[in-house]
Amino acid sequence: MSADTGFADLFAKGLPDPSPRFAGLPKYNFVGGHGDPRQVPVEELARAASNVLMREGDKLAWYGMSQGPQGYLGLRQFVCDKLGSHRAIKIVPDDVLITSGSGQSLELINRVFINPGDTVIVEELTYGAMVKKIRAAGAKIVGLPLDEQGLRTDALENILKDLKAKGVRAKYIYTIPTLQNPTGSVLPLERRQQTVALARAYGVPIFEDECYADLVWTLPNSPPALYALDPANTIHIGSFSKTLGPALRVGYAVASWEVLSRMIGCRTDGVPGAIDQMVVAEYFRTEFDAHIKKLTGTLREKHDVLIEALAKEFGTAVEITPTTGGIYLWVKLPDAVDVTKLFAPAAKAGVAFNPGPEWACDPNSSKSHMRLCYALPSKDEIREGVAQLARVCFEQTGIPARSGNVARA
Amino acid sequence: MSADTGFADLFAKGLPDPSPRFAGLPKYNFVGGHGDPRQVPVEELARAASNVLMREGDKLAWYGMSQGPQGYLGLRQFVCDKLGSHRAIKIVPDDVLITSGSGQSLELINRVFINPGDTVIVEELTYGAMVKKIRAAGAKIVGLPLDEQGLRTDALENILKDLKAKGVRAKYIYTIPTLQNPTGSVLPLERRQQTVALARAYGVPIFEDECYADLVWTLPNSPPALYALDPANTIHIGSFSKTLGPALRVGYAVASWEVLSRMIGCRTDGVPGAIDQMVVAEYFRTEFDAHIKKLTGTLREKHDVLIEALAKEFGTAVEITPTTGGIYLWVKLPDAVDVTKLFAPAAKAGVAFNPGPEWACDPNSSKSHMRLCYALPSKDEIREGVAQLARVCFEQTGIPARSGNVARA
């Protein structure tokens, strides 16, 4: 391996922190949007890959598969079909931009809209990486209050009114209305209608992130996407990371051409990998509904195992926000517990979780919360991991005093 | 399709130009690094995809396939093996970063090294997109003179001396030593040794782009990569776009960890698509040499067809820089021909080419040059396209006065 060489004084100023060396993954991994390795349909994907490569593999010879900068046409068509049948969104492939995961959509939309000093409205609890991206772009964040149904439209109206009075037009309202991250709520139809009406009245675009929306246990009965209610004032993004696997870097944005054309203009790495796109489209074209049914069935079982394990190990010391889908639970420990102080000792015991403060516009509001993702670990790992977490938590804080029928204190 | 909505006044200031709508590809396409669709080994790729997904498909459930931020281990191992056997580079997988094409490596390395006002040394004729990226990063470009063998080391020494006298330490020397783009030269061993010695003496890193190096017709006899001669002072990048297909977004960077860790720190989109990486590794692991032999055999035939067509259609009006591999020719027309004025009428006739000025640090130096890529078109399309180009050129400039045995004037 080559030695370091004194390049450091040549590096640009103001770089992000360098990456640490990869140190392997934790044994009990409740972190991040990993999927369930036992649920990857490897045989079906192998068959889909073989079929689509035999049929269209020669298109690999062209940049963008000879189909321009928006992505593989077969995948854009599938996105249209899926959003049409499941999310009440009526679009054509020209309205879709395939991106490298939905993460690249977040990145590009921030690039298109934000100059330093701009203001954006973001749900007070939200996807941690998005908060980081917005701060890196130099925007001010106004936190939008949530309740158990999702964003509070009364609060949204006050915020919009207040900003208007100050002469500020926010660049967007970022919301995860369907399986909110991290709370798991699904915004009811009436609030959706109020939200799009308010956004339109105040001239602020909606930035709707539906990257978990396919994992609602009762998907056909979910209320329509915000995009479906006001296409012209909404930017909609989604992903196949949660339904098939995040190692695939395949997400999408749906928006007017004036937005998509600027996103493409800002993109420097071309269309995402062709075979990933081809395989997703080929498999999901015929198998999406069956796949989702099977996947959410298993995820729901794991959800129940996690709830049971938390109840057993933490008893009354834990409050769980109920959900109807997804891959995570938003969990509150007593106020006396500062989860940021649990992080290192838990890691030492092989347990990783998302600390609440990283998932909040105001970190102090969530210092006793954690997000626990349950797709990756097996049921046994969930049980063991939660037991380890309770042990560490007790050692650090004296809470929980009792696990199962055993008093610790 | 959704209508435009007046978002435009919300866009950030200083955005790049928006993308135009995709308007299809030209009939005679001599532009860009496309491959030969007839040479994509679809059956073999289908088999490779099926095999690797059956064996390792469950890894799709993890971000980065559970192998960290540097990319799929099987592919990093193949990069080591290939660079070891063909480029005299001795490395291990920890020295390799998989990127979204070599284009993302260019992007990230510029990000890591360049602040506005910095100076970089770049071959006077070079990859057009790289010149654009450097200018966008705000760096000053010092053009490094070339001759028929590649970069001139006497000129490099003068430049380094001159910059040192001015108190300027360039951030890097960007060179394409093996199948230079656009001239096609292969730098001889002695000059390689002089180049690494000069770079080291003046404390300037070498940024070596070998994205075409696998396409030398006599690959086993190419001189070693610059990285092989001075690993500690060199950043080496390469790609599978030219050997398999640019719709695959799979390239790589080889450098010290102090550089790679900063590149990863600057990356916002995660590791490139997993299935693309898996298929490239699985196919090339056993078939690389046979594939390259077959591919370069066909490319060489097309190269000869293009030379013949240019001789037939342009006669003595064309000067061609000889090469020993790759997918393009650097072609000069008489000084009276300004290729930028040919571009639009040629496009109208279905012919696309890279205008010389876009491939030059000093655009004025190359206004009668064009880069003609020959991998994508068939042999008949090459002949017809060159005939169209000669016709358009004559109509616009009176040159060439004679094509084949027919006088036009």
mmCIF file of N, CA and C in Angstrom, chain A residues 326-399:
data_model
loop_
_atom_site.group_PDB
_atom_site.id
_atom_site.type_symbol
_atom_site.label_atom_id
_atom_site.label_comp_id
_atom_site.label_asym_id
_atom_site.label_seq_id
_atom_site.Cartn_x
_atom_site.Cartn_y
_atom_site.Cartn_z
ATOM 1 N N GLY A 326 -42.901 0.719 6.665
ATOM 2 C CA GLY A 326 -41.522 1.205 6.696
ATOM 3 C C GLY A 326 -40.558 0.208 7.286
ATOM 4 N N ILE A 327 -39.424 0.752 7.756
ATOM 5 C CA ILE A 327 -38.346 -0.107 8.257
ATOM 6 C C ILE A 327 -37.747 0.429 9.553
ATOM 7 N N TYR A 328 -38.418 1.376 10.216
ATOM 8 C CA TYR A 328 -37.830 1.964 11.424
ATOM 9 C C TYR A 328 -38.914 2.305 12.446
ATOM 10 N N LEU A 329 -38.467 2.405 13.680
ATOM 11 C CA LEU A 329 -39.328 2.909 14.761
ATOM 12 C C LEU A 329 -38.642 4.116 15.396
ATOM 13 N N TRP A 330 -39.460 5.071 15.810
ATOM 14 C CA TRP A 330 -38.986 6.267 16.512
ATOM 15 C C TRP A 330 -39.312 6.057 17.980
ATOM 16 N N VAL A 331 -38.276 5.991 18.779
ATOM 17 C CA VAL A 331 -38.384 5.475 20.138
ATOM 18 C C VAL A 331 -37.909 6.542 21.123
ATOM 19 N N LYS A 332 -38.670 6.719 22.199
ATOM 20 C CA LYS A 332 -38.259 7.701 23.201
ATOM 21 C C LYS A 332 -37.948 7.010 24.527
ATOM 22 N N LEU A 333 -36.797 7.364 25.077
ATOM 23 C CA LEU A 333 -36.432 6.914 26.421
ATOM 24 C C LEU A 333 -36.731 8.053 27.393
ATOM 25 N N PRO A 334 -36.661 7.820 28.685
ATOM 26 C CA PRO A 334 -36.949 8.911 29.640
ATOM 27 C C PRO A 334 -36.017 10.111 29.412
ATOM 28 N N ASP A 335 -36.508 11.298 29.784
ATOM 29 C CA ASP A 335 -35.739 12.529 29.566
ATOM 30 C C ASP A 335 -34.337 12.461 30.157
ATOM 31 N N ALA A 336 -34.206 11.666 31.199
ATOM 32 C CA ALA A 336 -32.894 11.576 31.872
ATOM 33 C C ALA A 336 -31.839 10.897 30.987
ATOM 34 N N VAL A 337 -32.289 10.199 29.951
ATOM 35 C CA VAL A 337 -31.333 9.488 29.086
ATOM 36 C C VAL A 337 -30.924 10.383 27.916
ATOM 37 N N ASP A 338 -29.621 10.643 27.804
ATOM 38 C CA ASP A 338 -29.076 11.374 26.662
ATOM 39 C C ASP A 338 -28.480 10.331 25.712
ATOM 40 N N VAL A 339 -29.188 10.089 24.597
ATOM 41 C CA VAL A 339 -28.767 8.978 23.717
ATOM 42 C C VAL A 339 -27.382 9.196 23.118
ATOM 43 N N THR A 340 -26.967 10.458 22.996
ATOM 44 C CA THR A 340 -25.637 10.686 22.407
ATOM 45 C C THR A 340 -24.552 10.097 23.305
ATOM 46 N N LYS A 341 -24.864 9.994 24.605
ATOM 47 C CA LYS A 341 -23.880 9.410 25.519
ATOM 48 C C LYS A 341 -23.935 7.873 25.511
ATOM 49 N N LEU A 342 -25.014 7.331 24.966
ATOM 50 C CA LEU A 342 -25.107 5.870 24.837
ATOM 51 C C LEU A 342 -24.379 5.351 23.606
ATOM 52 N N PHE A 343 -24.156 6.252 22.661
ATOM 53 C CA PHE A 343 -23.730 5.820 21.334
ATOM 54 C C PHE A 343 -22.434 5.005 21.383
ATOM 55 N N ALA A 344 -21.416 5.550 22.027
ATOM 56 C CA ALA A 344 -20.110 4.871 22.043
ATOM 57 C C ALA A 344 -20.143 3.558 22.832
ATOM 58 N N PRO A 345 -20.711 3.551 24.058
ATOM 59 C CA PRO A 345 -20.770 2.257 24.762
ATOM 60 C C PRO A 345 -21.638 1.221 24.035
ATOM 61 N N ALA A 346 -22.696 1.671 23.368
ATOM 62 C CA ALA A 346 -23.517 0.725 22.600
ATOM 63 C C ALA A 346 -22.691 0.145 21.450
ATOM 64 N N ALA A 347 -21.946 1.008 20.777
ATOM 65 C CA ALA A 347 -21.108 0.537 19.667
ATOM 66 C C ALA A 347 -20.120 -0.512 20.152
ATOM 67 N N LYS A 348 -19.611 -0.294 21.348
ATOM 68 C CA LYS A 348 -18.664 -1.251 21.920
ATOM 69 C C LYS A 348 -19.317 -2.618 22.136
ATOM 70 N N ALA A 349 -20.617 -2.589 22.419
ATOM 71 C CA ALA A 349 -21.372 -3.836 22.596
ATOM 72 C C ALA A 349 -21.918 -4.353 21.269
ATOM 73 N N GLY A 350 -21.502 -3.720 20.155
ATOM 74 C CA GLY A 350 -21.922 -4.204 18.839
ATOM 75 C C GLY A 350 -23.255 -3.662 18.375
ATOM 76 N N VAL A 351 -23.804 -2.667 19.089
ATOM 77 C CA VAL A 351 -25.129 -2.139 18.753
ATOM 78 C C VAL A 351 -24.996 -0.735 18.158
ATOM 79 N N ALA A 352 -25.588 -0.536 16.975
ATOM 80 C CA ALA A 352 -25.598 0.788 16.355
ATOM 81 C C ALA A 352 -27.028 1.256 16.170
ATOM 82 N N PHE A 353 -27.280 2.540 16.467
ATOM 83 C CA PHE A 353 -28.613 3.137 16.261
ATOM 84 C C PHE A 353 -28.416 4.569 15.778
ATOM 85 N N ASN A 354 -29.496 5.175 15.230
ATOM 86 C CA ASN A 354 -29.446 6.588 14.841
ATOM 87 C C ASN A 354 -29.864 7.444 16.028
ATOM 88 N N PRO A 355 -28.972 8.254 16.584
ATOM 89 C CA PRO A 355 -29.345 9.123 17.701
ATOM 90 C C PRO A 355 -30.388 10.157 17.259
ATOM 91 N N GLY A 356 -31.397 10.363 18.061
ATOM 92 C CA GLY A 356 -32.463 11.304 17.747
ATOM 93 C C GLY A 356 -31.987 12.672 17.269
ATOM 94 N N PRO A 357 -31.008 13.273 17.947
ATOM 95 C CA PRO A 357 -30.608 14.630 17.547
ATOM 96 C C PRO A 357 -30.187 14.749 16.084
ATOM 97 N N GLU A 358 -29.691 13.637 15.496
ATOM 98 C CA GLU A 358 -29.293 13.707 14.083
ATOM 99 C C GLU A 358 -30.498 13.713 13.155
ATOM 100 N N TRP A 359 -31.660 13.390 13.672
ATOM 101 C CA TRP A 359 -32.878 13.323 12.848
ATOM 102 C C TRP A 359 -33.815 14.498 13.161
ATOM 103 N N ALA A 360 -33.264 15.583 13.662
ATOM 104 C CA ALA A 360 -34.100 16.702 14.107
ATOM 105 C C ALA A 360 -33.517 18.031 13.645
ATOM 106 N N CYS A 361 -34.403 18.956 13.253
ATOM 107 C CA CYS A 361 -33.942 20.309 12.916
ATOM 108 C C CYS A 361 -33.341 20.971 14.153
ATOM 109 N N ASP A 362 -33.959 20.729 15.313
ATOM 110 C CA ASP A 362 -33.426 21.236 16.575
ATOM 111 C C ASP A 362 -32.923 20.033 17.383
ATOM 112 N N PRO A 363 -31.628 19.769 17.330
ATOM 113 C CA PRO A 363 -31.087 18.557 17.962
ATOM 114 C C PRO A 363 -31.485 18.404 19.428
ATOM 115 N N ASN A 364 -31.608 19.529 20.150
ATOM 116 C CA ASN A 364 -31.930 19.430 21.573
ATOM 117 C C ASN A 364 -33.315 18.846 21.835
ATOM 118 N N SER A 365 -34.187 18.938 20.824
ATOM 119 C CA SER A 365 -35.559 18.458 21.014
ATOM 120 C C SER A 365 -35.630 16.940 21.094
ATOM 121 N N SER A 366 -34.572 16.261 20.666
ATOM 122 C CA SER A 366 -34.663 14.806 20.507
ATOM 123 C C SER A 366 -33.516 14.068 21.167
ATOM 124 N N LYS A 367 -33.015 14.628 22.264
ATOM 125 C CA LYS A 367 -31.816 14.003 22.835
ATOM 126 C C LYS A 367 -32.114 12.688 23.554
ATOM 127 N N SER A 368 -33.393 12.392 23.799
ATOM 128 C CA SER A 368 -33.739 11.098 24.407
ATOM 129 C C SER A 368 -34.393 10.145 23.413
ATOM 130 N N HIS A 369 -34.361 10.532 22.114
ATOM 131 C CA HIS A 369 -34.955 9.681 21.074
ATOM 132 C C HIS A 369 -33.883 8.890 20.329
ATOM 133 N N MET A 370 -34.314 7.775 19.763
ATOM 134 C CA MET A 370 -33.455 7.095 18.799
ATOM 135 C C MET A 370 -34.322 6.530 17.676
ATOM 136 N N ARG A 371 -33.705 6.396 16.500
ATOM 137 C CA ARG A 371 -34.372 5.722 15.390
ATOM 138 C C ARG A 371 -33.774 4.330 15.291
ATOM 139 N N LEU A 372 -34.630 3.318 15.339
ATOM 140 C CA LEU A 372 -34.173 1.932 15.247
ATOM 141 C C LEU A 372 -34.702 1.317 13.946
ATOM 142 N N CYS A 373 -33.775 0.962 13.050
ATOM 143 C CA CYS A 373 -34.152 0.334 11.778
ATOM 144 C C CYS A 373 -34.107 -1.176 11.942
ATOM 145 N N TYR A 374 -35.119 -1.851 11.405
ATOM 146 C CA TYR A 374 -35.219 -3.288 11.676
ATOM 147 C C TYR A 374 -35.198 -4.182 10.443
ATOM 148 N N ALA A 375 -34.935 -3.607 9.252
ATOM 149 C CA ALA A 375 -34.970 -4.458 8.053
ATOM 150 C C ALA A 375 -33.775 -5.402 7.988
ATOM 151 N N LEU A 376 -32.598 -4.906 8.354
ATOM 152 C CA LEU A 376 -31.373 -5.688 8.176
ATOM 153 C C LEU A 376 -31.206 -6.846 9.169
ATOM 154 N N PRO A 377 -31.325 -6.609 10.482
ATOM 155 C CA PRO A 377 -31.050 -7.707 11.411
ATOM 156 C C PRO A 377 -32.101 -8.820 11.331
ATOM 157 N N SER A 378 -31.694 -10.013 11.662
ATOM 158 C CA SER A 378 -32.659 -11.122 11.766
ATOM 159 C C SER A 378 -33.501 -10.931 13.030
ATOM 160 N N LYS A 379 -34.540 -11.720 13.154
ATOM 161 C CA LYS A 379 -35.378 -11.587 14.352
ATOM 162 C C LYS A 379 -34.559 -11.854 15.621
ATOM 163 N N ASP A 380 -33.696 -12.849 15.558
ATOM 164 C CA ASP A 380 -32.860 -13.125 16.735
ATOM 165 C C ASP A 380 -31.908 -11.968 17.017
ATOM 166 N N GLU A 381 -31.342 -11.411 15.951
ATOM 167 C CA GLU A 381 -30.443 -10.270 16.155
ATOM 168 C C GLU A 381 -31.187 -9.077 16.734
ATOM 169 N N ILE A 382 -32.434 -8.893 16.321
ATOM 170 C CA ILE A 382 -33.233 -7.809 16.896
ATOM 171 C C ILE A 382 -33.379 -8.022 18.402
ATOM 172 N N ARG A 383 -33.759 -9.242 18.785
ATOM 173 C CA ARG A 383 -33.965 -9.535 20.217
ATOM 174 C C ARG A 383 -32.668 -9.355 21.007
ATOM 175 N N GLU A 384 -31.591 -9.940 20.468
ATOM 176 C CA GLU A 384 -30.304 -9.840 21.182
ATOM 177 C C GLU A 384 -29.798 -8.397 21.238
ATOM 178 N N GLY A 385 -29.964 -7.698 20.114
ATOM 179 C CA GLY A 385 -29.466 -6.314 20.047
ATOM 180 C C GLY A 385 -30.189 -5.414 21.031
ATOM 181 N N VAL A 386 -31.499 -5.577 21.133
ATOM 182 C CA VAL A 386 -32.261 -4.744 22.063
ATOM 183 C C VAL A 386 -31.877 -5.082 23.508
ATOM 184 N N ALA A 387 -31.634 -6.366 23.759
ATOM 185 C CA ALA A 387 -31.199 -6.752 25.114
ATOM 186 C C ALA A 387 -29.847 -6.101 25.441
ATOM 187 N N GLN A 388 -28.938 -6.109 24.480
ATOM 188 C CA GLN A 388 -27.636 -5.459 24.681
ATOM 189 C C GLN A 388 -27.819 -3.964 24.933
ATOM 190 N N LEU A 389 -28.708 -3.361 24.146
ATOM 191 C CA LEU A 389 -28.940 -1.924 24.266
ATOM 192 C C LEU A 389 -29.484 -1.586 25.650
ATOM 193 N N ALA A 390 -30.414 -2.410 26.142
ATOM 194 C CA ALA A 390 -30.984 -2.177 27.472
ATOM 195 C C ALA A 390 -29.893 -2.312 28.548
ATOM 196 N N ARG A 391 -29.031 -3.296 28.370
ATOM 197 C CA ARG A 391 -27.952 -3.493 29.337
ATOM 198 C C ARG A 391 -27.031 -2.267 29.360
ATOM 199 N N VAL A 392 -26.626 -1.836 28.170
ATOM 200 C CA VAL A 392 -25.737 -0.661 28.089
ATOM 201 C C VAL A 392 -26.418 0.562 28.682
ATOM 202 N N CYS A 393 -27.701 0.724 28.342
ATOM 203 C CA CYS A 393 -28.441 1.895 28.812
ATOM 204 C C CYS A 393 -28.512 1.887 30.343
ATOM 205 N N PHE A 394 -28.766 0.715 30.905
ATOM 206 C CA PHE A 394 -28.812 0.616 32.371
ATOM 207 C C PHE A 394 -27.448 0.945 32.976
ATOM 208 N N GLU A 395 -26.401 0.392 32.383
ATOM 209 C CA GLU A 395 -25.056 0.638 32.929
ATOM 210 C C GLU A 395 -24.696 2.121 32.902
ATOM 211 N N GLN A 396 -25.179 2.817 31.880
ATOM 212 C CA GLN A 396 -24.826 4.229 31.723
ATOM 213 C C GLN A 396 -25.745 5.148 32.525
ATOM 214 N N THR A 397 -27.028 4.742 32.677
ATOM 215 C CA THR A 397 -28.013 5.700 33.193
ATOM 216 C C THR A 397 -28.859 5.163 34.342
ATOM 217 N N GLY A 398 -28.772 3.861 34.624
ATOM 218 C CA GLY A 398 -29.661 3.274 35.617
ATOM 219 C C GLY A 398 -31.046 2.963 35.086
ATOM 220 N N ILE A 399 -31.245 3.203 33.799
ATOM 221 C CA ILE A 399 -32.528 2.954 33.134
ATOM 222 C C ILE A 399 -32.293 1.974 31.990
#
